[in-house]
Tab-separated table of C-alpha atoms in Angstrom:
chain	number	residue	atom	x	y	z
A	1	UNK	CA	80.115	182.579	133.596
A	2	UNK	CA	79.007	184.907	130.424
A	3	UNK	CA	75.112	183.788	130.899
A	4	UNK	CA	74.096	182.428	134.030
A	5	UNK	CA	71.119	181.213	133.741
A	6	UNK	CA	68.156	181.713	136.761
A	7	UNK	CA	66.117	179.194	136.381
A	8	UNK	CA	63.566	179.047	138.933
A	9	UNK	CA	62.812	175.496	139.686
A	10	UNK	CA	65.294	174.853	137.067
A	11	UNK	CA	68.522	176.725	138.011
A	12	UNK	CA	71.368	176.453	137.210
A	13	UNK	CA	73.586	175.339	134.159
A	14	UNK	CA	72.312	172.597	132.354
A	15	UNK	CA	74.174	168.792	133.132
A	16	UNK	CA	76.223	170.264	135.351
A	17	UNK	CA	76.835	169.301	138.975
A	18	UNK	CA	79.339	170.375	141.623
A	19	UNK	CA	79.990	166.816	143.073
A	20	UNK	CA	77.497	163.388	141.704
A	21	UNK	CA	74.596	162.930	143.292
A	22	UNK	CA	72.704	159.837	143.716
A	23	UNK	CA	70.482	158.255	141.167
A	24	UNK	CA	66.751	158.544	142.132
A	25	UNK	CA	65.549	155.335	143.886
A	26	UNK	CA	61.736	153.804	144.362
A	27	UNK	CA	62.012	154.374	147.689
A	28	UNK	CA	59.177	156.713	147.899
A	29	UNK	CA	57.102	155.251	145.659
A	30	UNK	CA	56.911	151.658	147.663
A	31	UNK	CA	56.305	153.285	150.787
A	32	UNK	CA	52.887	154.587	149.097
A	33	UNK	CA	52.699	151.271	148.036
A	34	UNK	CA	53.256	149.547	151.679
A	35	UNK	CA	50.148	151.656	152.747
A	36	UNK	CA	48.164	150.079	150.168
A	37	UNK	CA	48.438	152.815	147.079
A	38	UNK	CA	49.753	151.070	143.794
A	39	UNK	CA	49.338	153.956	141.321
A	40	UNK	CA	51.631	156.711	142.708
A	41	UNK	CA	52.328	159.693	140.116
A	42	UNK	CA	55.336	161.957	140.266
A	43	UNK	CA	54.515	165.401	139.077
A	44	UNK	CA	57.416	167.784	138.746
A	45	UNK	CA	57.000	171.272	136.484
A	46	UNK	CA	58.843	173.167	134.481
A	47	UNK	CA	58.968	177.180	133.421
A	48	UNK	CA	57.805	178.762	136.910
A	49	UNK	CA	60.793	180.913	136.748
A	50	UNK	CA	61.495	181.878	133.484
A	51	UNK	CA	60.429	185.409	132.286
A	52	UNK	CA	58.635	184.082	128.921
A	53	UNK	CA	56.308	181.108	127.681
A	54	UNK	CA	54.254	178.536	129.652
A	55	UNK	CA	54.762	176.564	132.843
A	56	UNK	CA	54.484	172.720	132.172
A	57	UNK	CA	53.962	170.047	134.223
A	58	UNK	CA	54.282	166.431	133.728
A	59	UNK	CA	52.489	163.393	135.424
A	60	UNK	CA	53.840	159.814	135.264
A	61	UNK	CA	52.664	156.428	136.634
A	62	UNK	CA	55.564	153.593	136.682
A	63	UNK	CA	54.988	150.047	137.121
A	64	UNK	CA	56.081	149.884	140.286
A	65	UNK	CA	55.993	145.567	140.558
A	66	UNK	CA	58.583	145.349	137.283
A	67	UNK	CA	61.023	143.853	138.191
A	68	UNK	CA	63.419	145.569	135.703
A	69	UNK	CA	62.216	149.042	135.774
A	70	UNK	CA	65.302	150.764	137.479
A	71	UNK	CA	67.345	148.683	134.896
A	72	UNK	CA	64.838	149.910	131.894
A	73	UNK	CA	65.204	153.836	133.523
A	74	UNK	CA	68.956	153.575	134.153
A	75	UNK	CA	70.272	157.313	133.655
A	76	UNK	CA	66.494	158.661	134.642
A	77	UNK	CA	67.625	161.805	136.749
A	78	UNK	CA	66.628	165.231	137.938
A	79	UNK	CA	66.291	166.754	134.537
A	80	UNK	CA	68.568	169.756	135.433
A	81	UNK	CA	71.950	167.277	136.055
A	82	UNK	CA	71.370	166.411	132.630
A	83	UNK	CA	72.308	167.188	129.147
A	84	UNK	CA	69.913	168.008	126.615
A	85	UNK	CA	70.870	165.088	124.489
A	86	UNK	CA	70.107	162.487	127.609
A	87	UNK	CA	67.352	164.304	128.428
A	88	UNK	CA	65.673	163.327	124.873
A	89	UNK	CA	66.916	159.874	124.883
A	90	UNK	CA	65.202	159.602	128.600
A	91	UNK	CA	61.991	160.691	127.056
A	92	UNK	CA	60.786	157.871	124.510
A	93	UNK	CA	61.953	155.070	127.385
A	94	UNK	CA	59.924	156.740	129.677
A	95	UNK	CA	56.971	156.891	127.484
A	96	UNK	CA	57.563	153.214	126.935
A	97	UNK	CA	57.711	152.050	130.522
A	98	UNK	CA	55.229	154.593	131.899
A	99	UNK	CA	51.932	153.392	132.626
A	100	UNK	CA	50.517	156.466	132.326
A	101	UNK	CA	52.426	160.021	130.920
A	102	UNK	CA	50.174	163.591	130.294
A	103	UNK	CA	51.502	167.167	130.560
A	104	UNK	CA	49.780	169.813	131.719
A	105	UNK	CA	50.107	173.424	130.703
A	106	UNK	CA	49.339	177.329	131.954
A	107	UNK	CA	49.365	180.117	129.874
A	108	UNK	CA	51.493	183.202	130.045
A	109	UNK	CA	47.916	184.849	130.244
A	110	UNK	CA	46.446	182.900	133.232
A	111	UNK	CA	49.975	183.347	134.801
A	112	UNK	CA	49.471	187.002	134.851
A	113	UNK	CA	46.314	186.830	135.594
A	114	UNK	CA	46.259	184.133	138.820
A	115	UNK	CA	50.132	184.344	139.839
A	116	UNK	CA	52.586	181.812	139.152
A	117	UNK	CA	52.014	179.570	142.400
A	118	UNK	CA	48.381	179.486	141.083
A	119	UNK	CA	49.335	179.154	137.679
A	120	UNK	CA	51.884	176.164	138.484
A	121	UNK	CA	48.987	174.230	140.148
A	122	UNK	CA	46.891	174.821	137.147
A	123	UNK	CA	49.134	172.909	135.093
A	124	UNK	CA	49.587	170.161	137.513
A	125	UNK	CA	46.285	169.724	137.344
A	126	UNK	CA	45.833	169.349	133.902
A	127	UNK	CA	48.387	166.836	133.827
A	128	UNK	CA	46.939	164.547	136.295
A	129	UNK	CA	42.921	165.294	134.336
A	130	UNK	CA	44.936	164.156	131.188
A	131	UNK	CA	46.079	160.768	132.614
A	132	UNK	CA	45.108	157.519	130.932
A	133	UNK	CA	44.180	156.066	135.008
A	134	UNK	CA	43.354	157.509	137.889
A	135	UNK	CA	46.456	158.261	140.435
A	136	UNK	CA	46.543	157.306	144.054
A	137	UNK	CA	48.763	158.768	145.393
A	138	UNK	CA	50.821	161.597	143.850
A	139	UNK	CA	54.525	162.479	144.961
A	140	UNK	CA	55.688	166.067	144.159
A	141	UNK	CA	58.343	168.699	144.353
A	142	UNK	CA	57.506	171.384	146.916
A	143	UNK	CA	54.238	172.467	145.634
A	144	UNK	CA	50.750	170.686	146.878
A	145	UNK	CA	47.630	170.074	145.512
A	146	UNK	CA	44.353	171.126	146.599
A	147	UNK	CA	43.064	167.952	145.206
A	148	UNK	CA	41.685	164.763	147.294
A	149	UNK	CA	44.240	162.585	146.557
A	150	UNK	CA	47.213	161.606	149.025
A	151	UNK	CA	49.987	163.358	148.338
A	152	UNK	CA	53.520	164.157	149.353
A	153	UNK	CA	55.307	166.960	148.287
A	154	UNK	CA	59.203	167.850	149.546
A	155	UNK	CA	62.176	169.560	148.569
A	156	UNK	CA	64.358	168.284	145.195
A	157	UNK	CA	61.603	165.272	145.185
A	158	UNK	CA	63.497	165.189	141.876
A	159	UNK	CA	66.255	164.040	143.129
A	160	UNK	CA	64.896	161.457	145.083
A	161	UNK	CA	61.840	159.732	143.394
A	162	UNK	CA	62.285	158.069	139.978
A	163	UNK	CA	58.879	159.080	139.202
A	164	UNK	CA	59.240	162.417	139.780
A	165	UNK	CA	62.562	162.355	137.637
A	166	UNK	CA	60.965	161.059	135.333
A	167	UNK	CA	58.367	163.772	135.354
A	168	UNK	CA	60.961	165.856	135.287
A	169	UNK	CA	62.236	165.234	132.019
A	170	UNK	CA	59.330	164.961	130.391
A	171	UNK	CA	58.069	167.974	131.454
A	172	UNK	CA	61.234	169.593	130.327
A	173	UNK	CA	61.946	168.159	126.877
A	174	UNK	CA	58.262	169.227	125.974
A	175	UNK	CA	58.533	172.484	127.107
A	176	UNK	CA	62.398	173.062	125.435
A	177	UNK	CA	60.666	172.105	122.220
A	178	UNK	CA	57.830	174.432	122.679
A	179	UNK	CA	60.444	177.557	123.308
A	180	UNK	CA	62.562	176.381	119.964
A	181	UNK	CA	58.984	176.984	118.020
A	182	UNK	CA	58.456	180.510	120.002
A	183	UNK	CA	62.018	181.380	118.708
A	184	UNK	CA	61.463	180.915	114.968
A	185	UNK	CA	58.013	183.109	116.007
A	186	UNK	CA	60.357	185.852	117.752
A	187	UNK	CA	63.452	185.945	116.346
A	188	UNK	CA	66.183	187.867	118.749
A	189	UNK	CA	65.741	186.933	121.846
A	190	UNK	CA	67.279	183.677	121.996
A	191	UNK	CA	64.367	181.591	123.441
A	192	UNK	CA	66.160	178.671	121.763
A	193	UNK	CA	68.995	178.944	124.116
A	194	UNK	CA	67.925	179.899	127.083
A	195	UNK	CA	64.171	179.014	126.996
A	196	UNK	CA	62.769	182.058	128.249
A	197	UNK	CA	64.783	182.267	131.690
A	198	UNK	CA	66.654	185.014	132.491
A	199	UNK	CA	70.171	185.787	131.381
A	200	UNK	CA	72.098	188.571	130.337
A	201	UNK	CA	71.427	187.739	126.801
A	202	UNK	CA	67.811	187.814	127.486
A	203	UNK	CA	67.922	190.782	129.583
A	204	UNK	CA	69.768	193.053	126.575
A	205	UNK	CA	67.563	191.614	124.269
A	206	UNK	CA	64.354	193.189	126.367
A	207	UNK	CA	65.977	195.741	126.343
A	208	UNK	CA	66.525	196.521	122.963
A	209	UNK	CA	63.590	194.691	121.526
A	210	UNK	CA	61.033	194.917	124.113
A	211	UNK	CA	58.648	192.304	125.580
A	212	UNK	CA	56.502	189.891	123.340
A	213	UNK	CA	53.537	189.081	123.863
A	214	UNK	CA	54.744	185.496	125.161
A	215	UNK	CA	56.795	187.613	127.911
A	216	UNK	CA	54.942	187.619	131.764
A	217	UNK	CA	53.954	191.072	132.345
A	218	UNK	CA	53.679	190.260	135.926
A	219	UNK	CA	57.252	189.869	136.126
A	220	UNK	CA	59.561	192.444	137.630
A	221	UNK	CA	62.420	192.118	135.217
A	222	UNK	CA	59.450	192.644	132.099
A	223	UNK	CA	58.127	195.369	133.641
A	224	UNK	CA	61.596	197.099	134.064
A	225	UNK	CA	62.019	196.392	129.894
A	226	UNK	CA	58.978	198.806	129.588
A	227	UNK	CA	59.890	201.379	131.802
A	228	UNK	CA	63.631	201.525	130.565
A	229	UNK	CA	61.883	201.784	127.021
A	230	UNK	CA	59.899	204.854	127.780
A	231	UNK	CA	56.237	202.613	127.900
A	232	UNK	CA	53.557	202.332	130.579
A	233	UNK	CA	54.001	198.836	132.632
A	234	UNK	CA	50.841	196.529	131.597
A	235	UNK	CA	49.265	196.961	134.583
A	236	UNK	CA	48.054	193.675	136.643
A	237	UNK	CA	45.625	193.238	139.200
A	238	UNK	CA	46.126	194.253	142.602
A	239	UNK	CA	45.084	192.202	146.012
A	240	UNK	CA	43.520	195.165	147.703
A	241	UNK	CA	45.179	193.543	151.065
A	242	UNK	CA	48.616	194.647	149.784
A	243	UNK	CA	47.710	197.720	148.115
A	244	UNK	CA	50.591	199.703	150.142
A	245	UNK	CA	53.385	196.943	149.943
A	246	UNK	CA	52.614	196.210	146.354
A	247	UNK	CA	53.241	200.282	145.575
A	248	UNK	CA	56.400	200.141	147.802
A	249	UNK	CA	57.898	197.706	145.754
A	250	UNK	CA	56.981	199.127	142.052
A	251	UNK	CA	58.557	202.098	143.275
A	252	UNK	CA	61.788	200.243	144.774
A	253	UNK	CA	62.068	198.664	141.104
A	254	UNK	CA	61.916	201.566	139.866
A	255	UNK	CA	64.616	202.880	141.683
A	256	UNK	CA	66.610	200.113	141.513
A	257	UNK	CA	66.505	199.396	137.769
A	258	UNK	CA	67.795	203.568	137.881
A	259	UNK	CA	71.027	202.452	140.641
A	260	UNK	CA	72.104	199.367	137.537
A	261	UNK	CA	70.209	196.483	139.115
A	262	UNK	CA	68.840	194.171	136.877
A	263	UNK	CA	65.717	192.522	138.630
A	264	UNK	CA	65.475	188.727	138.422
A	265	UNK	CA	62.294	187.646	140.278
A	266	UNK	CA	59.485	189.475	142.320
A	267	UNK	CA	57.872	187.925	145.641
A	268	UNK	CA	59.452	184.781	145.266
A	269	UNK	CA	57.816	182.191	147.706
A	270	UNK	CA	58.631	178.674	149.376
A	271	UNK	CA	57.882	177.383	152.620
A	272	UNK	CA	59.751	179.481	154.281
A	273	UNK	CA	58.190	182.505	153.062
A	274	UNK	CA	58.446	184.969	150.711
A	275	UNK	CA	61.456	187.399	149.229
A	276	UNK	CA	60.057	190.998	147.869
A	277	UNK	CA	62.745	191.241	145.236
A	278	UNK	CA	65.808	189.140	143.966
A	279	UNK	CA	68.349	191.145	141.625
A	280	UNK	CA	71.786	191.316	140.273
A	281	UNK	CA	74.018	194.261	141.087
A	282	UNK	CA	77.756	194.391	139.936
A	283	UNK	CA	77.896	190.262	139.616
A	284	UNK	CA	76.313	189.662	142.840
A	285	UNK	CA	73.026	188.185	143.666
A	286	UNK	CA	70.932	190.636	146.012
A	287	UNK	CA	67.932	189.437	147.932
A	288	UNK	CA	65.997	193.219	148.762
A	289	UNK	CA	63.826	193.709	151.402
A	290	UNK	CA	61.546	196.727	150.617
A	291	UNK	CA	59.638	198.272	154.003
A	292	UNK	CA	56.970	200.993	152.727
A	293	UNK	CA	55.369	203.659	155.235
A	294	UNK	CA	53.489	206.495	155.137
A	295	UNK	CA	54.220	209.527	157.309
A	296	UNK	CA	58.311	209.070	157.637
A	297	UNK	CA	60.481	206.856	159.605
A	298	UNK	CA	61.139	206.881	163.200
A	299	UNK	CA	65.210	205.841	163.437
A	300	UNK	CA	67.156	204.216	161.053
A	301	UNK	CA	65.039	202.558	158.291
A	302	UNK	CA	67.375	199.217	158.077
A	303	UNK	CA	67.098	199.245	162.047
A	304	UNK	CA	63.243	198.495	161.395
A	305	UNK	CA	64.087	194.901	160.710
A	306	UNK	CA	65.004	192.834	164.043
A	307	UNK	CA	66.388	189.968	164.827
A	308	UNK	CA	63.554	187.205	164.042
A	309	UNK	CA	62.974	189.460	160.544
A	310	UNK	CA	66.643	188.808	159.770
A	311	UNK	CA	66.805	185.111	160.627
A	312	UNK	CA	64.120	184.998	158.232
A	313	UNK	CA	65.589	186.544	155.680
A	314	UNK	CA	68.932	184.353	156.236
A	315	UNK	CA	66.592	181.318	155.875
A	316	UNK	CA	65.057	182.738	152.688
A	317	UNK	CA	68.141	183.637	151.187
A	318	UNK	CA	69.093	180.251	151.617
A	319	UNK	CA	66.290	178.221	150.398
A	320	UNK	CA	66.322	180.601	147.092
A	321	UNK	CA	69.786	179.209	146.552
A	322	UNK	CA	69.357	175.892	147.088
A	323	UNK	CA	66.226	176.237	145.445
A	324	UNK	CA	68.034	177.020	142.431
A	325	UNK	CA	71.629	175.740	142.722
A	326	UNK	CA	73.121	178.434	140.507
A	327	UNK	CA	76.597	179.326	140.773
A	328	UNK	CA	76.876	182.725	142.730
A	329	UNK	CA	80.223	184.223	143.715
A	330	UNK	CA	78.727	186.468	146.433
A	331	UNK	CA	75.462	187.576	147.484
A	332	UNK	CA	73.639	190.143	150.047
A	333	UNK	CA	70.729	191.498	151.637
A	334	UNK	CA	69.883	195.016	150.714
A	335	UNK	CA	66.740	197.065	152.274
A	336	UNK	CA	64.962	199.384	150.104
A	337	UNK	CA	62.720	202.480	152.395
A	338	UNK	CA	59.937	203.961	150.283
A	339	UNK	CA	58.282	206.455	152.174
A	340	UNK	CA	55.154	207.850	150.878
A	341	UNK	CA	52.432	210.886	152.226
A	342	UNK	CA	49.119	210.411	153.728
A	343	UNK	CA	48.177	210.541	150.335
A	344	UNK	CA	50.199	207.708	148.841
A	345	UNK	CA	52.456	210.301	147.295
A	346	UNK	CA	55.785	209.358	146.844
A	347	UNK	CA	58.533	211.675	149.489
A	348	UNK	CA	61.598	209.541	149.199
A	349	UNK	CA	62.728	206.405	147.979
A	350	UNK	CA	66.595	204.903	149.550
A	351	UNK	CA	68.839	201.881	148.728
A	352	UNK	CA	70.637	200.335	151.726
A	353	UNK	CA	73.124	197.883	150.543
A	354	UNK	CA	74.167	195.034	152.416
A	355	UNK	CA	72.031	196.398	155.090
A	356	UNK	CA	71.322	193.011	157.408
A	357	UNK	CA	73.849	191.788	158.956
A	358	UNK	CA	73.234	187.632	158.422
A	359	UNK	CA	76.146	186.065	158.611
């Protein structure tokens, strides 16, 4: 494919599927309902992976006692199995259905500023503030709320709940039309096409253009624009608690934007934990583990990581695919050694490819 598209939550190319999957059901929803909650939401967001503009999510309340709603929702999917076209003609019999609809947006600046986990609940937050009633119980994808309402939130909900495909497509027509009005702003960089996520396209445009000011500065792949263009990384706030790890892995960037890698996502969580870098390199996706020490290494560096570390990794390497369902022809691990003096200076910096033996 010319311009895969890594999507985050959304991955993927759009309306396509490998093999049909089964239409959303109520199931979910009625067993809220069988414990005595009749206003269950779906939330589902949008734009946690993309590289420019807002995350969005969307909050919808069905009436769950109609007797005709799955007929009235027929074609009401995962918004990433379909087209754009069915996606908008989804969206106004939603709205008519729904007891309740409200989106819920974070800024690029708060995403900077809080992270993108943080950032994501933001906007789910807003969405269920902006309802017209009061949920129940909420059903989401992955992510939970620190809010004191019942909730249940598991993997490709989207898939499953109708009200969370529902939310789904809402969340993702609104935010599609908000990247078409930041292209006519920015001209040349294609947001209208691939909506901020990260391609090739948008990658050489970076490059040649630079970043916006609706680009995340927190991102890797943003970052790398500004240091391939000569200019100083806007710098972001730093936990003090990872002070070391966080310079080990600026400097791995670094290093491997200079080997041809083109960095896709940084520190990339999910229940299973968290990857320190996800790149491309030569048409195959490379999940890098970067181990920073002061003072040298003791052995090999790539021998550093044992047998529970690489299960891990295995398991996180996995869930990032699923997670995003994007067509990859081959993938590795690769471990990146920074080693730095009792002063933080950098000594050495080394790329291990394929370096953990998973499979």
């Amino acid at each position: 494919m010319a311009d895969e598209v890594w999507e985050g939550e959304d991955g993927g190319e759009e309306g396509q599927e490998a093999s049909p999957k089964p239409a959303p059901t109520l199931s979910e929803e009625l067993a809220w309902v069988a414990h005595g909650y009749a206003l269950v939401t779906g939330i589902d967001e949008v734009g946690r992976g993309a590289w420019a503009g807002p995350v969005l999510a969307a909050a919808v309340i069905l009436p769950l006692d109609a007797p005709d709603l799955l007929e009235r929702l027929a074609g009401v999917r995962d918004s990433k199995l379909m087209t754009p076209a069915a996606r908008e003609e989804a969206l106004p019999r939603i709205q008519a259905v729904a007891l309740a609809v409200a989106v819920g947006s974070a800024s690029v600046d708060e995403i900077d500023r809080l992270g993108i986990l943080a950032a994501t609940r933001q906007a789910m937050g807003r969405a269920i503030d902006g309802l017209a009633v009061h949920p129940q119980a909420l059903i989401l994808d992955h992510v939970t709320l620190p809010i004191p309402i019942p909730q249940r939130a598991f993997p490709r909900a989207d898939q499953t709940s109708l009200s969370v495909a529902a939310a789904s497509i809402v969340a993702k027509v609104t935010r599609d039309r908000e990247m078409v009005e930041l292209d006519a702003l920015y001209p040349g960089y294609g947001f209208a096409q691939h909506k901020g996520y990260g391609t090739a396209a948008h990658a050489a445009a970076l490059a040649r253009l630079g970043p916006t000011p609706v680009h995340r500065a927190s991102f890797a792949p943003i970052q790398a624009a500004q240091l391939s263009l000569g200019l100083t990384p806007t710098p972001q706030p730093r936990d003090p608690r990872r002070g070391l790890g966080r310079t080990g892995e600026d400097l791995a960037i670094r290093a491997l934007v200079e080997r041809g890698y083109v960095v896709v996502e940084r520190n990339w969580r999910c229940e299973v934990g968290e990857l320190d870098i996800v790149a491309r390199h030569n048409e195959c996706l490379v999940f890098v583990e970067v181990r920073t020490r002061r003072g040298g290494w003791r052995g090999a560096a790539e021998d550093s990581i044992g047998p529970a570390k690489r299960r891990k990794l295995a398991a996180l390497a996995d869930a990032y695919l699923q997670a995003h369902e994007a067509p990859v022809a081959d993938w590795r691990i690769d471990v990146v050694t920074v080693e730095l003096d009792g002063g933080g200076r950098l000594r050495a910096v080394e790329i291990f490819e394929d370096a953990v033996g998973w499979r």
